[in-house]
Structure formats: structure tokens, C-alpha cells
mmCIF file of C-alpha atoms and ligand atoms in Angstrom:
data_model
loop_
_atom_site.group_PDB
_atom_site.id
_atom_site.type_symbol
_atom_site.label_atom_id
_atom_site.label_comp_id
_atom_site.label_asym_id
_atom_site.label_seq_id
_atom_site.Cartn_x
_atom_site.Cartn_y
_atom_site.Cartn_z
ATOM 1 C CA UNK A 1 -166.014 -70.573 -227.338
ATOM 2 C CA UNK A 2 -163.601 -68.521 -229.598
ATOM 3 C CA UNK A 3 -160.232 -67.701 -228.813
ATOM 4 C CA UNK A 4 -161.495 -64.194 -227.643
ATOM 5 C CA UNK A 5 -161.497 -64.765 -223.999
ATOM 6 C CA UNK A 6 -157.892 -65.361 -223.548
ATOM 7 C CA UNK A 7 -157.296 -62.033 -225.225
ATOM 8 C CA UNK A 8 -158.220 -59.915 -222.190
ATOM 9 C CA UNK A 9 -155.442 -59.811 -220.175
ATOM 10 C CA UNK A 10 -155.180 -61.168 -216.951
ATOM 11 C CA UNK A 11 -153.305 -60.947 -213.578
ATOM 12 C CA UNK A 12 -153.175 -63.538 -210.932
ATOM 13 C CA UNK A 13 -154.308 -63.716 -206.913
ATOM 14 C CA UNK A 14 -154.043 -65.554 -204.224
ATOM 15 C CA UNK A 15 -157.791 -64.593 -202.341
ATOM 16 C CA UNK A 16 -158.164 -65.241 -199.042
ATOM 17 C CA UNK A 17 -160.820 -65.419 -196.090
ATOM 18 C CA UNK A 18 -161.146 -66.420 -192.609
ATOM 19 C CA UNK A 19 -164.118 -67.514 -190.889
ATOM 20 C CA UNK A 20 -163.589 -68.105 -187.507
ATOM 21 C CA UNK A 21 -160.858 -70.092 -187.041
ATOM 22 C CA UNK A 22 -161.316 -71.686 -190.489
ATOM 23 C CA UNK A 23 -159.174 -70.122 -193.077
ATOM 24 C CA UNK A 24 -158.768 -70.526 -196.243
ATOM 25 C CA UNK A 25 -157.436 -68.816 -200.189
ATOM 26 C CA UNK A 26 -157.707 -69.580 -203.744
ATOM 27 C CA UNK A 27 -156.496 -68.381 -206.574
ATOM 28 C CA UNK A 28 -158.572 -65.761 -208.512
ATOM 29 C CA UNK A 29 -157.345 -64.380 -211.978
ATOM 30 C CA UNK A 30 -160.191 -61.791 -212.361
ATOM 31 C CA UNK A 31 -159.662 -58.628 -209.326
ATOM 32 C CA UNK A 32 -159.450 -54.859 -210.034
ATOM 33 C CA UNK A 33 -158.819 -51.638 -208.859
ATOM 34 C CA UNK A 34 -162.572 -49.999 -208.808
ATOM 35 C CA UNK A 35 -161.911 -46.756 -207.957
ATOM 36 C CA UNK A 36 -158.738 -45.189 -206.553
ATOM 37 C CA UNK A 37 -160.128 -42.189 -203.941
ATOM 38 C CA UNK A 38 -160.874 -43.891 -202.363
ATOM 39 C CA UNK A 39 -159.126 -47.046 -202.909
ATOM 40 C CA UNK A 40 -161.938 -49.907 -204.050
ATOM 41 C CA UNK A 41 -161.161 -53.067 -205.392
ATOM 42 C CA UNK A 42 -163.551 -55.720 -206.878
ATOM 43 C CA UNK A 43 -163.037 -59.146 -207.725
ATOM 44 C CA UNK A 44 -165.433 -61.795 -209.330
ATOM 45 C CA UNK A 45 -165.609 -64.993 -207.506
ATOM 46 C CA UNK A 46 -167.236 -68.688 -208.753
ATOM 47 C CA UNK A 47 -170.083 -69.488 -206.386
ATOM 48 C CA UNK A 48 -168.793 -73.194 -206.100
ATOM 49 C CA UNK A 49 -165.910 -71.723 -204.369
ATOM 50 C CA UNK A 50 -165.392 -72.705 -200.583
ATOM 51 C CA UNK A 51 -163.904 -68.813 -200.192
ATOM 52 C CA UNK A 52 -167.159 -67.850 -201.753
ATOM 53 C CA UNK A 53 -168.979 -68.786 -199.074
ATOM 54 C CA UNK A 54 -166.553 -67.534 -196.465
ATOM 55 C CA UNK A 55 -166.977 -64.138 -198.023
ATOM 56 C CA UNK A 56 -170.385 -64.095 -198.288
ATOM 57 C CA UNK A 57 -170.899 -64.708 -194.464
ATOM 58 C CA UNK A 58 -167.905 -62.464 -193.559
ATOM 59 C CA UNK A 59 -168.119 -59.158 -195.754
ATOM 60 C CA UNK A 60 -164.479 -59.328 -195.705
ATOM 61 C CA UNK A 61 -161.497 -60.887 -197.793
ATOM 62 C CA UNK A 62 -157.666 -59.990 -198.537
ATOM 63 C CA UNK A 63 -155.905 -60.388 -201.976
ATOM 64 C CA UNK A 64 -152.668 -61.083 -202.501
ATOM 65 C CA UNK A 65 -150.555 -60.234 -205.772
ATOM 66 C CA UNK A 66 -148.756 -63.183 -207.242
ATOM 67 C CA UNK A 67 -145.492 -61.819 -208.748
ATOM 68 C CA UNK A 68 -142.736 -63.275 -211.155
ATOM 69 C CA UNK A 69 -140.851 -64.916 -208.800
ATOM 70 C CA UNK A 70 -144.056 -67.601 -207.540
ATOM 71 C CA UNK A 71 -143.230 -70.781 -208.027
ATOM 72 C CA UNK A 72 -145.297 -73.194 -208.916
ATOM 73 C CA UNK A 73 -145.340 -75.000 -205.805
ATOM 74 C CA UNK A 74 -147.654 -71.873 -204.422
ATOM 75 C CA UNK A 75 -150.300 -72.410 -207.339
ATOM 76 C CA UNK A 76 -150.589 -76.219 -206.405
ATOM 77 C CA UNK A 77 -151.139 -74.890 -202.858
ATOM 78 C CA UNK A 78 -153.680 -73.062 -203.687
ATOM 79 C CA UNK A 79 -154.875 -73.591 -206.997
ATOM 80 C CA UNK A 80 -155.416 -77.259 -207.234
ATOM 81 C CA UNK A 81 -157.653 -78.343 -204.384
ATOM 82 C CA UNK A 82 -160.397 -77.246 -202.545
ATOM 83 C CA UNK A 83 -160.397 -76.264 -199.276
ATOM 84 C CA UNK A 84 -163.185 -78.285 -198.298
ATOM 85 C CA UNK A 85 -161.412 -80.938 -198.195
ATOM 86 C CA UNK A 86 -157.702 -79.638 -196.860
ATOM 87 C CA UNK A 87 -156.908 -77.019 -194.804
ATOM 88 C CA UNK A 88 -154.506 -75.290 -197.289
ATOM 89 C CA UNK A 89 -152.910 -73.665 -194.499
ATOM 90 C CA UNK A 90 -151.867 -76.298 -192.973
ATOM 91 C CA UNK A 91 -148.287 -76.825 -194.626
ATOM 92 C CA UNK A 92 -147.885 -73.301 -195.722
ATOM 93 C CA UNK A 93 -145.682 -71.094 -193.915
ATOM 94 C CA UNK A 94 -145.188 -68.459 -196.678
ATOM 95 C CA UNK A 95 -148.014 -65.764 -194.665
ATOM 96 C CA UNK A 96 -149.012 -63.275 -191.837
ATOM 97 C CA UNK A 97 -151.900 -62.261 -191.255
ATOM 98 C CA UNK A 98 -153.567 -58.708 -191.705
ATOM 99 C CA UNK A 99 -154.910 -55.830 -190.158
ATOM 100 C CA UNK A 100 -158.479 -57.916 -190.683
ATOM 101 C CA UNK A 101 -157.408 -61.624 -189.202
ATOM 102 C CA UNK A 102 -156.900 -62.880 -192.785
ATOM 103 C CA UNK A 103 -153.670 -64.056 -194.100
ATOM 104 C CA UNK A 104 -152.016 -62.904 -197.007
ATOM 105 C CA UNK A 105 -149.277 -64.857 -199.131
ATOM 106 C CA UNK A 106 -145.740 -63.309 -198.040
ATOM 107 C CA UNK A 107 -143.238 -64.943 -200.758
ATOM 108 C CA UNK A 108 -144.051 -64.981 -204.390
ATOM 109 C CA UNK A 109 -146.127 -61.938 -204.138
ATOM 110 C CA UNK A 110 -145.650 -58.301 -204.436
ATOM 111 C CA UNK A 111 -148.348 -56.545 -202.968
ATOM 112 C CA UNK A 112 -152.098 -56.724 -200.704
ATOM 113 C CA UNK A 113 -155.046 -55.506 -200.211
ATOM 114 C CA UNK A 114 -157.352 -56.053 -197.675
ATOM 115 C CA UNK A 115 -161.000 -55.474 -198.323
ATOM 116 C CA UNK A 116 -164.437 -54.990 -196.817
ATOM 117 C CA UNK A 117 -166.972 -55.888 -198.954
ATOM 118 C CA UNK A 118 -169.704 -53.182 -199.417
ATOM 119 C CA UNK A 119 -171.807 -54.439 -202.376
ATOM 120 C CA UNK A 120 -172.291 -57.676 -204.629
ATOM 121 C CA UNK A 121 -173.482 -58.679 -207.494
ATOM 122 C CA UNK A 122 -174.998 -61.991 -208.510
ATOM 123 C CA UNK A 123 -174.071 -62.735 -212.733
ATOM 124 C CA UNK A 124 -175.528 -66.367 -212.276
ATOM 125 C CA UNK A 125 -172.293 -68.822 -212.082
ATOM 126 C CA UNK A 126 -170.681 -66.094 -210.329
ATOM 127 C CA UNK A 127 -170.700 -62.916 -207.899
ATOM 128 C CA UNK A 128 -169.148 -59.534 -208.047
ATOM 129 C CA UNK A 129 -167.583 -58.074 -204.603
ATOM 130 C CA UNK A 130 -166.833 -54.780 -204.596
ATOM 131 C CA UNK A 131 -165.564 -52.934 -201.134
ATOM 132 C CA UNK A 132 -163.367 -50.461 -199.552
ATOM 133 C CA UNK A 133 -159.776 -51.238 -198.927
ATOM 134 C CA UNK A 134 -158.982 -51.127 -195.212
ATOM 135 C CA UNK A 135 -155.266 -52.189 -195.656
ATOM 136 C CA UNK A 136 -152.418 -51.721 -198.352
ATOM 137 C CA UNK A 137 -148.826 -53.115 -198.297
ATOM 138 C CA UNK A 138 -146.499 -52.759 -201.195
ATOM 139 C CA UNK A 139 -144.078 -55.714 -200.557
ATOM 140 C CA UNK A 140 -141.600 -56.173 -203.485
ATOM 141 C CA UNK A 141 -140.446 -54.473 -206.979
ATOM 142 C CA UNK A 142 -140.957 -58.162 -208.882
ATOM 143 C CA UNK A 143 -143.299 -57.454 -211.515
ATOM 144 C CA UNK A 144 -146.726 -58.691 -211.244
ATOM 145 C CA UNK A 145 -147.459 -62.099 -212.527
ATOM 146 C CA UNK A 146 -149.767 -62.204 -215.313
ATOM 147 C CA UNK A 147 -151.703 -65.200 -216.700
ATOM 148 C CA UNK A 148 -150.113 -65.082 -219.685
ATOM 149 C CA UNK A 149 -146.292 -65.265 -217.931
ATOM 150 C CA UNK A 150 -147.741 -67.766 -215.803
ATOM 151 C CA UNK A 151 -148.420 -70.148 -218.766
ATOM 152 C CA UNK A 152 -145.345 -69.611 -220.387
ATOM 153 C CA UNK A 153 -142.654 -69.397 -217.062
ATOM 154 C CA UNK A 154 -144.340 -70.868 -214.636
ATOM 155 C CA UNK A 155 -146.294 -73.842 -215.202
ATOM 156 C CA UNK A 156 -144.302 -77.263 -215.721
ATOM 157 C CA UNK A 157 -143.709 -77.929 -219.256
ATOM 158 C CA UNK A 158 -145.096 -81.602 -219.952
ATOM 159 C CA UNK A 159 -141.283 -82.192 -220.689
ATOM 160 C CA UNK A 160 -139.859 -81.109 -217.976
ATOM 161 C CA UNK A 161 -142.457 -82.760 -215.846
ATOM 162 C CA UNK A 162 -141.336 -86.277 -216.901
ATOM 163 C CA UNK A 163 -137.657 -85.993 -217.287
ATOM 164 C CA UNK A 164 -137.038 -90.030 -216.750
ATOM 165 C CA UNK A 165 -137.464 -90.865 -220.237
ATOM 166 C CA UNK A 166 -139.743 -92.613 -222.393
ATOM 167 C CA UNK A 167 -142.015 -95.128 -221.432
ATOM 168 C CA UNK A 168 -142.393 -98.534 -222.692
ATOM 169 C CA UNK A 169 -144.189 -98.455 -225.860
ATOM 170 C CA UNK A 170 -146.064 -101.614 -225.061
ATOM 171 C CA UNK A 171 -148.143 -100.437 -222.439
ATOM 172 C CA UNK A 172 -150.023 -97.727 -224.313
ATOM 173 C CA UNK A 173 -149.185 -93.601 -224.454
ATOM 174 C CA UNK A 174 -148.237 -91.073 -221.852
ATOM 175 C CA UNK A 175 -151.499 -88.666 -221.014
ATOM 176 C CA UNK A 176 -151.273 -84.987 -220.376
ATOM 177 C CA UNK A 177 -153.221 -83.153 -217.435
ATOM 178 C CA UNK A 178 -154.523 -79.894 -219.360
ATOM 179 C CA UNK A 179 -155.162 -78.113 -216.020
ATOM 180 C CA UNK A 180 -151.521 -78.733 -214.534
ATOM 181 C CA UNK A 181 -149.352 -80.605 -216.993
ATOM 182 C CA UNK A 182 -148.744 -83.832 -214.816
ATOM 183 C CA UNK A 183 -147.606 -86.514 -217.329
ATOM 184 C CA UNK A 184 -149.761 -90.262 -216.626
ATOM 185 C CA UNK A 185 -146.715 -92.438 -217.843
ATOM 186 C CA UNK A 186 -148.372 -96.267 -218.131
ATOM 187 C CA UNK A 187 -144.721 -97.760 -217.636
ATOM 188 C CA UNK A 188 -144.810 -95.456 -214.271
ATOM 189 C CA UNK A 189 -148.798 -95.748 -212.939
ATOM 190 C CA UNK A 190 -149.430 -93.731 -209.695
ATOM 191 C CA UNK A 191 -149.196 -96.532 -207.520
ATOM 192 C CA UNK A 192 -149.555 -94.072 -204.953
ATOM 193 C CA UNK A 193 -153.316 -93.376 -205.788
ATOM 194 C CA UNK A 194 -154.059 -97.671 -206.564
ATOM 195 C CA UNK A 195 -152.841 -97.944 -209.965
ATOM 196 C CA UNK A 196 -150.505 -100.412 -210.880
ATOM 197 C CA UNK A 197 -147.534 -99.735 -213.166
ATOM 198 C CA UNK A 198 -147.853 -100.974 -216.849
ATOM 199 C CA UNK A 199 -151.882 -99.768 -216.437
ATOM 200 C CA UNK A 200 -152.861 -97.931 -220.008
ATOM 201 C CA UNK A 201 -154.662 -94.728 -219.387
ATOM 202 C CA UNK A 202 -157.948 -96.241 -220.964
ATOM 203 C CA UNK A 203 -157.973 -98.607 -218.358
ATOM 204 C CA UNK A 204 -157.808 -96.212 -215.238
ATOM 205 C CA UNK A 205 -160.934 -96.684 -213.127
ATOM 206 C CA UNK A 206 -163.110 -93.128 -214.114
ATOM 207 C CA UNK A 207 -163.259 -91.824 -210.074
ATOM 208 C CA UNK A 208 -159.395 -91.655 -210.452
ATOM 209 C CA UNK A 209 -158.092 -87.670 -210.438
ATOM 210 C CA UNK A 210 -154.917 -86.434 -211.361
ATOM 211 C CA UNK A 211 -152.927 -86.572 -208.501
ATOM 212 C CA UNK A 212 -151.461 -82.855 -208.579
ATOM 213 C CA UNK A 213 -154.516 -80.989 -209.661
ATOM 214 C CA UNK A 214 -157.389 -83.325 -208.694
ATOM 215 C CA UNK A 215 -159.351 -82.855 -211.553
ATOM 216 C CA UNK A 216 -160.944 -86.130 -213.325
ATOM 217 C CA UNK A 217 -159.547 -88.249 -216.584
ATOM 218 C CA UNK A 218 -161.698 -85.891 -219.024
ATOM 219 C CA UNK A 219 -159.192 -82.727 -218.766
ATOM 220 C CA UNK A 220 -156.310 -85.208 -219.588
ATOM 221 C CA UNK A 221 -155.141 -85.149 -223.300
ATOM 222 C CA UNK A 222 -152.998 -87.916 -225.019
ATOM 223 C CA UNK A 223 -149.458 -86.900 -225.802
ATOM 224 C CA UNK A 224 -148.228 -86.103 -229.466
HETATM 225 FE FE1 FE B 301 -153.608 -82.038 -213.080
#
């Protein structure tokens, strides 16, 4: 795939649903304003998506706008994992919920919608929603948060991520996660997750996932 993708430009969402008393949000880049009178927003959604789902049974959803001031803590929250297997709103205070039942993100955001889904559309890996909004809150002046801002100001540098110096040389090189920029240092391991300090990264069983992002050893990258 060409470059060309990455030249549309994107904002970024926190999407959430609630199906009875499950709840649960990811984060979307791809959500528009439809139509403005009256107000209709649509958003495109992967079908592998636990939120998918919730939609798809509820008819309803509620987007929040991630603004400049999101830290990166809120993208891990959200982001990273899937709520299949966590209940992301578990330890996350940072919300109220809606007019519809659903949360929406309170800090790190400037803005929601709440929406009732009125038609879809099924493109193959993914579907369209497009529906009415039933609620609108304007919450802050921060500018929106766009991809592109969160790449550059937001997510970790791979530097800054390991700050405690080099590693010893011996046991092989540091590994970069492409998806969140955690930094597999050898001399470190992630003891945490079974692997022993002084383990190379060609050694790490395959099953093992980063531990921020939880995505497998293929989206890692060795370090320059
Ligand atoms: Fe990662």
C-alpha cells in the first residue's frame, strides 16, 4: 500500500456502547459529520470490534472527541485491548454517562455526540453507521486531536519510553513495538509476562504480546 492513505486527514474518537449492563469504547479514527440539519454523524467501524457488535444489537452509540490535551494513558485505555477480555471501564473514572445510558470520555476530550443509528452499510471488513444525533455537548476550547498530532505529541517516543539507558550489548538489541512504541530491552525482559532478563528478542516464545498494546512479536521492529 502507498503512502496515500495517511494523506487523508484524520481525527480521533473514543466510541462507545452499552449493552445492558456491559459497556464498553474504542477508539475510532474514521467519524463524520453527515449532514448538519439535521445533525447526522457516521462513523465506520471494523467488524472484529467488540463495540461492533454492541452497536449492531443496540442501534445506538456515543462518540467522544479526543482533544490536545489526551494523554496517552487514555489511548492505552482504550486503544490497546479489547474489551472482550477487560472491562475497560473498570479503572476509568474520566466519564458520565449520556442522555442514552452510554458513557462518554469527560477529560481529554472536547466535545460528544450521541447517536441513534438509522442505517448501515456493510463494505466487507467493515460497516458504515449512519444516524441521527439525539445529544450534543460542547465541553472544552482544546483543539481537536488529530491523528497526525497524535503521532507526533502524543505517542511515547521510543526514547523517551526507555529512559534507563542502554542495554547490555551482549544480550542482543532493544525491539520497538510499531503499534505503541514500548521498547523490549533484553538486559530488562518483562519478567512480569515470564520472560527472564538477559532473554534476546529472537528467543521470546511467539504467543508472547507486547505488554502495553497486546499485539504479537510481528509488529515489533529492531532498533537502529
Ligand atoms: Fe505495543
Amino acid at each position: 500500500m502507498s503512502n496515500v492513505i495517511f494523506k487523508f486527514s484524520y481525527g480521533l474518537y473514543v466510541l462507545t456502547a452499552k449493552d445492558g449492563d456491559k459497556d464498553n469504547g474504542c477508539i475510532i479514527n474514521t467519524a463524520m459529520q453527515a449532514t448538519a440539519d439535521p445533525f447526522k454523524v457516521a462513523i465506520t467501524l471494523n467488524k472484529q470490534n467488540y463495540t461492533h457488535e454492541m452497536i449492531e444489537k443496540t442501534g445506538k452509540f456515543t462518540v467522544s472527541f479526543l482533544s490536545e490535551d489526551a494523554d496517552f494513558e487514555l489511548f492505552k485505555a482504550f486503544g490497546f485491548r479489547s474489551g472482550r477480555d477487560v472491562n475497560k471501564f473498570d479503572d476509568f473514572k474520566d466519564c458520565k454517562r449520556g442522555e442514552n445510558g452510554i458513557y462518554y470520555v469527560t477529560k481529554g476530550t472536547n466535545a460528544m455526540v450521541s447517536v441513534d443509528v438509522e442505517q448501515t452499510l456493510d463494505i466487507g471488513t467493515h460497516t458504515i453507521f449512519v444516524g441521527k444525533v439525539t445529544q450534543e455537548m460542547d465541553l472544552t476550547d482544546v483543539p481537536s486531536c488529530t491523528y497526525n498530532y497524535y503521532q507526533t505529541s502524543i505517542k511515547p517516543k521510543p526514547a523517551a519510553v526507555n529512559v534507563e539507558g542502554e542495554g547490555d550489548e551482549n544480550v542482543g538489541e532493544k525491539w520497538v513495538c510499531s503499534i505503541c512504541n514500548y521498547v523490549y530491552d533484553p538486559a530488562k525482559g518483562d519478567p512480569e509476562h515470564g520472560i527472564p532478563a538477559g532473554t534476546k528478542f529472537e528467543d521470546i516464545p511467539e504467543d508472547w504480546v507486547c505488554p502495553i498494546c497486546k499485539h504479537g512479536k510481528e509488529v515489533f521492529k529492531k532498533m537502529e
